[in-house]
mmCIF file of C-alpha atoms in Angstrom:
data_model
loop_
_atom_site.group_PDB
_atom_site.id
_atom_site.type_symbol
_atom_site.label_atom_id
_atom_site.label_comp_id
_atom_site.label_asym_id
_atom_site.label_seq_id
_atom_site.Cartn_x
_atom_site.Cartn_y
_atom_site.Cartn_z
ATOM 1 C CA MET A 1 -133.923 20.970 182.697
ATOM 2 C CA PRO A 2 -132.455 23.922 180.784
ATOM 3 C CA ALA A 3 -130.898 26.593 182.963
ATOM 4 C CA ARG A 4 -133.076 29.331 184.395
ATOM 5 C CA LYS A 5 -132.157 32.694 183.016
ATOM 6 C CA LYS A 6 -133.284 36.195 183.776
ATOM 7 C CA SER A 7 -135.260 37.937 181.096
ATOM 8 C CA THR A 8 -133.273 40.443 179.076
ATOM 9 C CA PRO A 9 -134.773 43.392 177.232
ATOM 10 C CA ASN A 10 -136.039 42.558 173.775
ATOM 11 C CA ARG A 11 -133.683 43.955 171.149
ATOM 12 C CA ARG A 12 -134.839 44.721 167.651
ATOM 13 C CA PRO A 13 -133.655 42.006 165.285
ATOM 14 C CA LYS A 14 -131.703 42.610 162.096
ATOM 15 C CA SER A 15 -133.661 41.830 158.939
ATOM 16 C CA SER A 16 -132.365 40.288 155.739
ATOM 17 C CA ARG A 17 -133.401 37.903 153.004
ATOM 18 C CA PRO A 18 -133.489 34.189 153.870
ATOM 19 C CA HIS A 19 -130.711 32.158 152.249
ATOM 20 C CA MET A 20 -132.766 30.063 149.806
ATOM 21 C CA PRO A 21 -130.610 29.126 146.791
ATOM 22 C CA GLY A 22 -132.616 28.356 143.683
ATOM 23 C CA TYR A 23 -135.767 30.227 144.758
ATOM 24 C CA GLY A 24 -134.920 33.447 142.918
ATOM 25 C CA LEU A 25 -135.557 35.773 145.834
ATOM 26 C CA PRO A 26 -134.561 39.363 145.170
ATOM 27 C CA THR A 27 -131.416 40.741 146.748
ATOM 28 C CA GLY A 28 -131.359 43.768 148.991
ATOM 29 C CA LYS A 29 -133.668 44.874 151.762
ATOM 30 C CA LYS A 30 -136.410 46.518 149.718
ATOM 31 C CA GLY A 31 -139.780 44.916 150.514
ATOM 32 C CA LEU A 32 -138.738 43.028 153.656
ATOM 33 C CA LEU A 33 -141.447 42.479 156.226
ATOM 34 C CA PRO A 34 -141.314 44.609 159.373
ATOM 35 C CA TRP A 35 -140.663 42.802 162.661
ATOM 36 C CA SER A 36 -144.133 43.919 163.796
ATOM 37 C CA TRP A 37 -145.614 41.611 161.107
ATOM 38 C CA ALA A 38 -143.989 38.584 162.752
ATOM 39 C CA GLU A 39 -144.815 39.694 166.296
ATOM 40 C CA GLN A 40 -148.462 40.233 165.395
ATOM 41 C CA ARG A 41 -148.749 36.645 164.110
ATOM 42 C CA LEU A 42 -146.802 35.250 167.056
ATOM 43 C CA LYS A 43 -149.253 36.972 169.415
ATOM 44 C CA LYS A 44 -152.476 36.051 167.640
ATOM 45 C CA SER A 45 -151.758 32.427 166.726
ATOM 46 C CA HIS A 46 -153.968 30.077 168.738
ATOM 47 C CA ASN A 47 -151.987 26.887 168.212
ATOM 48 C CA TYR A 48 -148.244 26.587 167.747
ATOM 49 C CA TRP A 49 -146.093 23.753 166.446
ATOM 50 C CA ILE A 50 -142.990 23.008 168.503
ATOM 51 C CA THR A 51 -140.221 20.688 167.378
ATOM 52 C CA THR A 52 -137.679 19.333 169.845
ATOM 53 C CA VAL A 53 -135.041 16.669 169.349
ATOM 54 C CA LYS A 54 -133.953 13.618 171.259
ATOM 55 C CA SER A 55 -130.453 12.277 170.744
ATOM 56 C CA VAL A 56 -129.599 8.712 171.641
ATOM 57 C CA GLY A 57 -125.969 7.898 172.396
ATOM 58 C CA SER A 58 -123.041 10.009 173.458
ATOM 59 C CA PRO A 59 -122.665 13.593 172.204
ATOM 60 C CA ARG A 60 -119.565 12.560 170.216
ATOM 61 C CA ASN A 61 -121.562 9.943 168.321
ATOM 62 C CA ILE A 62 -124.507 12.085 167.210
ATOM 63 C CA SER A 63 -125.565 11.218 163.685
ATOM 64 C CA PRO A 64 -128.800 11.365 161.668
ATOM 65 C CA HIS A 65 -129.390 7.762 162.744
ATOM 66 C CA ASN A 66 -129.690 8.583 166.435
ATOM 67 C CA VAL A 67 -131.432 11.986 166.395
ATOM 68 C CA PHE A 68 -135.213 11.818 166.641
ATOM 69 C CA PRO A 69 -137.294 14.960 166.038
ATOM 70 C CA HIS A 70 -140.569 15.337 167.909
ATOM 71 C CA THR A 71 -143.249 17.812 166.781
ATOM 72 C CA MET A 72 -146.348 18.611 168.804
ATOM 73 C CA VAL A 73 -149.039 21.280 168.969
ATOM 74 C CA VAL A 74 -149.034 23.505 172.051
ATOM 75 C CA TRP A 75 -150.813 26.571 173.364
ATOM 76 C CA GLY A 76 -148.644 29.474 174.364
ATOM 77 C CA LEU A 77 -147.970 33.202 174.403
ATOM 78 C CA TRP A 78 -145.556 35.554 172.745
ATOM 79 C CA GLN A 79 -144.495 37.593 175.766
ATOM 80 C CA ASP A 80 -141.578 39.999 176.206
ATOM 81 C CA GLY A 81 -139.819 38.845 173.048
ATOM 82 C CA ARG A 82 -140.053 35.117 173.882
ATOM 83 C CA PHE A 83 -142.486 32.278 173.281
ATOM 84 C CA LEU A 84 -143.767 30.842 176.582
ATOM 85 C CA PHE A 85 -145.577 27.548 177.010
ATOM 86 C CA SER A 86 -146.146 25.022 179.754
ATOM 87 C CA THR A 87 -145.974 21.260 179.526
ATOM 88 C CA GLY A 88 -145.950 18.361 181.917
ATOM 89 C CA SER A 89 -142.611 17.566 183.518
ATOM 90 C CA LYS A 90 -142.887 13.989 182.235
ATOM 91 C CA SER A 91 -143.763 14.962 178.657
ATOM 92 C CA ARG A 92 -141.491 14.105 175.760
ATOM 93 C CA LYS A 93 -141.056 17.833 175.043
ATOM 94 C CA ALA A 94 -139.789 18.483 178.567
ATOM 95 C CA HIS A 95 -137.402 15.513 178.437
ATOM 96 C CA ASN A 96 -136.077 16.547 175.026
ATOM 97 C CA LEU A 97 -135.579 20.176 176.081
ATOM 98 C CA ALA A 98 -133.752 19.059 179.223
ATOM 99 C CA GLN A 99 -131.297 17.225 176.973
ATOM 100 C CA ASN A 100 -131.128 19.790 174.155
ATOM 101 C CA ALA A 101 -132.602 23.290 174.555
ATOM 102 C CA ASN A 102 -132.611 23.957 170.786
ATOM 103 C CA CYS A 103 -136.072 23.923 169.261
ATOM 104 C CA VAL A 104 -138.297 25.355 166.540
ATOM 105 C CA VAL A 105 -141.671 27.031 167.146
ATOM 106 C CA CYS A 106 -144.074 27.791 164.273
ATOM 107 C CA THR A 107 -147.361 29.639 164.110
ATOM 108 C CA GLU A 108 -150.432 27.753 162.945
ATOM 109 C CA LEU A 109 -151.118 29.455 159.605
ATOM 110 C CA ALA A 110 -148.689 28.257 156.932
ATOM 111 C CA GLN A 111 -149.853 30.908 154.449
ATOM 112 C CA GLU A 112 -148.478 33.565 156.852
ATOM 113 C CA ALA A 113 -145.791 31.471 158.507
ATOM 114 C CA VAL A 114 -143.555 32.634 161.306
ATOM 115 C CA ILE A 115 -140.826 30.129 162.172
ATOM 116 C CA VAL A 116 -138.763 30.701 165.318
ATOM 117 C CA GLU A 117 -135.451 28.899 165.778
ATOM 118 C CA GLY A 118 -134.198 29.316 169.305
ATOM 119 C CA ALA A 119 -133.306 27.867 172.655
ATOM 120 C CA ALA A 120 -135.690 27.088 175.494
ATOM 121 C CA GLU A 121 -134.993 28.068 179.064
ATOM 122 C CA ILE A 122 -136.992 27.659 182.243
ATOM 123 C CA ALA A 123 -139.117 30.778 182.772
ATOM 124 C CA ASP A 124 -138.668 32.569 186.082
ATOM 125 C CA VAL A 125 -141.497 33.196 188.558
ATOM 126 C CA ALA A 126 -142.084 36.768 187.338
ATOM 127 C CA ALA A 127 -142.657 35.553 183.758
ATOM 128 C CA ARG A 128 -144.968 32.806 185.063
ATOM 129 C CA ARG A 129 -147.033 35.311 187.067
ATOM 130 C CA LYS A 130 -147.441 37.436 183.965
ATOM 131 C CA LEU A 131 -148.226 34.385 181.809
ATOM 132 C CA LEU A 132 -151.101 32.956 183.886
ATOM 133 C CA PRO A 133 -153.736 35.708 183.512
ATOM 134 C CA ALA A 134 -152.823 36.355 179.864
ATOM 135 C CA TYR A 135 -153.061 32.630 179.105
ATOM 136 C CA GLU A 136 -156.481 32.402 180.805
ATOM 137 C CA ARG A 137 -157.751 35.373 178.757
ATOM 138 C CA LYS A 138 -156.376 34.099 175.450
ATOM 139 C CA TYR A 139 -157.612 30.513 175.784
ATOM 140 C CA LYS A 140 -160.588 31.055 178.097
ATOM 141 C CA PHE A 141 -159.052 28.271 180.185
ATOM 142 C CA ASP A 142 -159.077 28.143 183.979
ATOM 143 C CA MET A 143 -155.499 27.697 185.203
ATOM 144 C CA SER A 144 -156.336 27.713 188.929
ATOM 145 C CA ALA A 145 -155.800 23.946 189.348
ATOM 146 C CA MET A 146 -152.258 24.280 187.923
ATOM 147 C CA LYS A 147 -151.342 27.702 189.275
ATOM 148 C CA GLN A 148 -149.535 26.506 192.429
ATOM 149 C CA ASP A 149 -147.457 23.896 190.557
ATOM 150 C CA ILE A 150 -146.521 26.470 187.922
ATOM 151 C CA LEU A 151 -145.603 29.226 190.399
ATOM 152 C CA SER A 152 -143.697 26.853 192.709
ATOM 153 C CA MET A 153 -141.608 25.700 189.713
ATOM 154 C CA LYS A 154 -142.872 22.143 190.167
ATOM 155 C CA GLU A 155 -144.077 22.037 186.562
ATOM 156 C CA PRO A 156 -142.057 23.563 183.724
ATOM 157 C CA VAL A 157 -142.864 26.693 181.818
ATOM 158 C CA PHE A 158 -140.432 27.151 178.964
ATOM 159 C CA ALA A 159 -139.434 30.437 177.354
ATOM 160 C CA VAL A 160 -138.037 30.084 173.849
ATOM 161 C CA ARG A 161 -135.694 32.926 173.065
ATOM 162 C CA PRO A 162 -135.317 33.398 169.295
ATOM 163 C CA ARG A 163 -131.981 33.300 167.481
ATOM 164 C CA VAL A 164 -133.403 33.366 163.945
ATOM 165 C CA VAL A 165 -136.992 33.979 162.825
ATOM 166 C CA PHE A 166 -138.371 33.527 159.310
ATOM 167 C CA GLY A 167 -141.458 35.278 157.942
ATOM 168 C CA LEU A 168 -142.958 33.685 154.835
ATOM 169 C CA TRP A 169 -146.093 35.290 153.415
ATOM 170 C CA GLU A 170 -147.571 33.108 150.684
ATOM 171 C CA LYS A 171 -149.314 35.991 148.838
ATOM 172 C CA GLN A 172 -146.050 37.889 148.516
ATOM 173 C CA PHE A 173 -143.498 35.134 148.944
ATOM 174 C CA MET A 174 -140.934 36.411 146.435
ATOM 175 C CA GLU A 175 -141.039 40.054 147.498
ATOM 176 C CA LYS A 176 -141.511 39.763 151.250
ATOM 177 C CA SER A 177 -139.734 36.635 152.563
ATOM 178 C CA THR A 178 -137.706 37.837 155.533
ATOM 179 C CA ARG A 179 -135.194 36.499 158.031
ATOM 180 C CA TRP A 180 -134.611 38.239 161.350
ATOM 181 C CA THR A 181 -131.512 37.521 163.409
ATOM 182 C CA PHE A 182 -131.037 38.295 167.084
ATOM 183 C CA GLU A 183 -127.725 38.914 168.816
#
């Protein structure tokens, strides 16, 4: 499993234009989306797409022929500047993240897309305690049968900390496309 890390305060990301040669995006920062636009969509999305990767072979021999992406829909929460979700310890997502913590999380609405590139870590008990009631409220889903396994760290809860986030708003794609970077 990825290493457990303590939560660090959420820093404001730096905004810029995405590097998209050939799309004709304007230069400069005028018209960029505010970070609050992305956070609002990360919080309100009901379903999220998560992509993990499985590599077969030794790390020195990684090539496109032995890297297998895996995309699945999950429920989760944007909490304290990270995306949190639970999954079974035997799931393909959990196995892939144990091998390679890098992943991509996307909100459900492509016309107002938020794409998070980051690394997953095992959420600590404090984050799990905060997650459970918020998750039950958001999804109207009783977590009591899983609560003990989640709080005892028996089952994984992952926290994806963003490195780069893209905001792509279809209605104003040219003017508003934004990339946020975290340090």
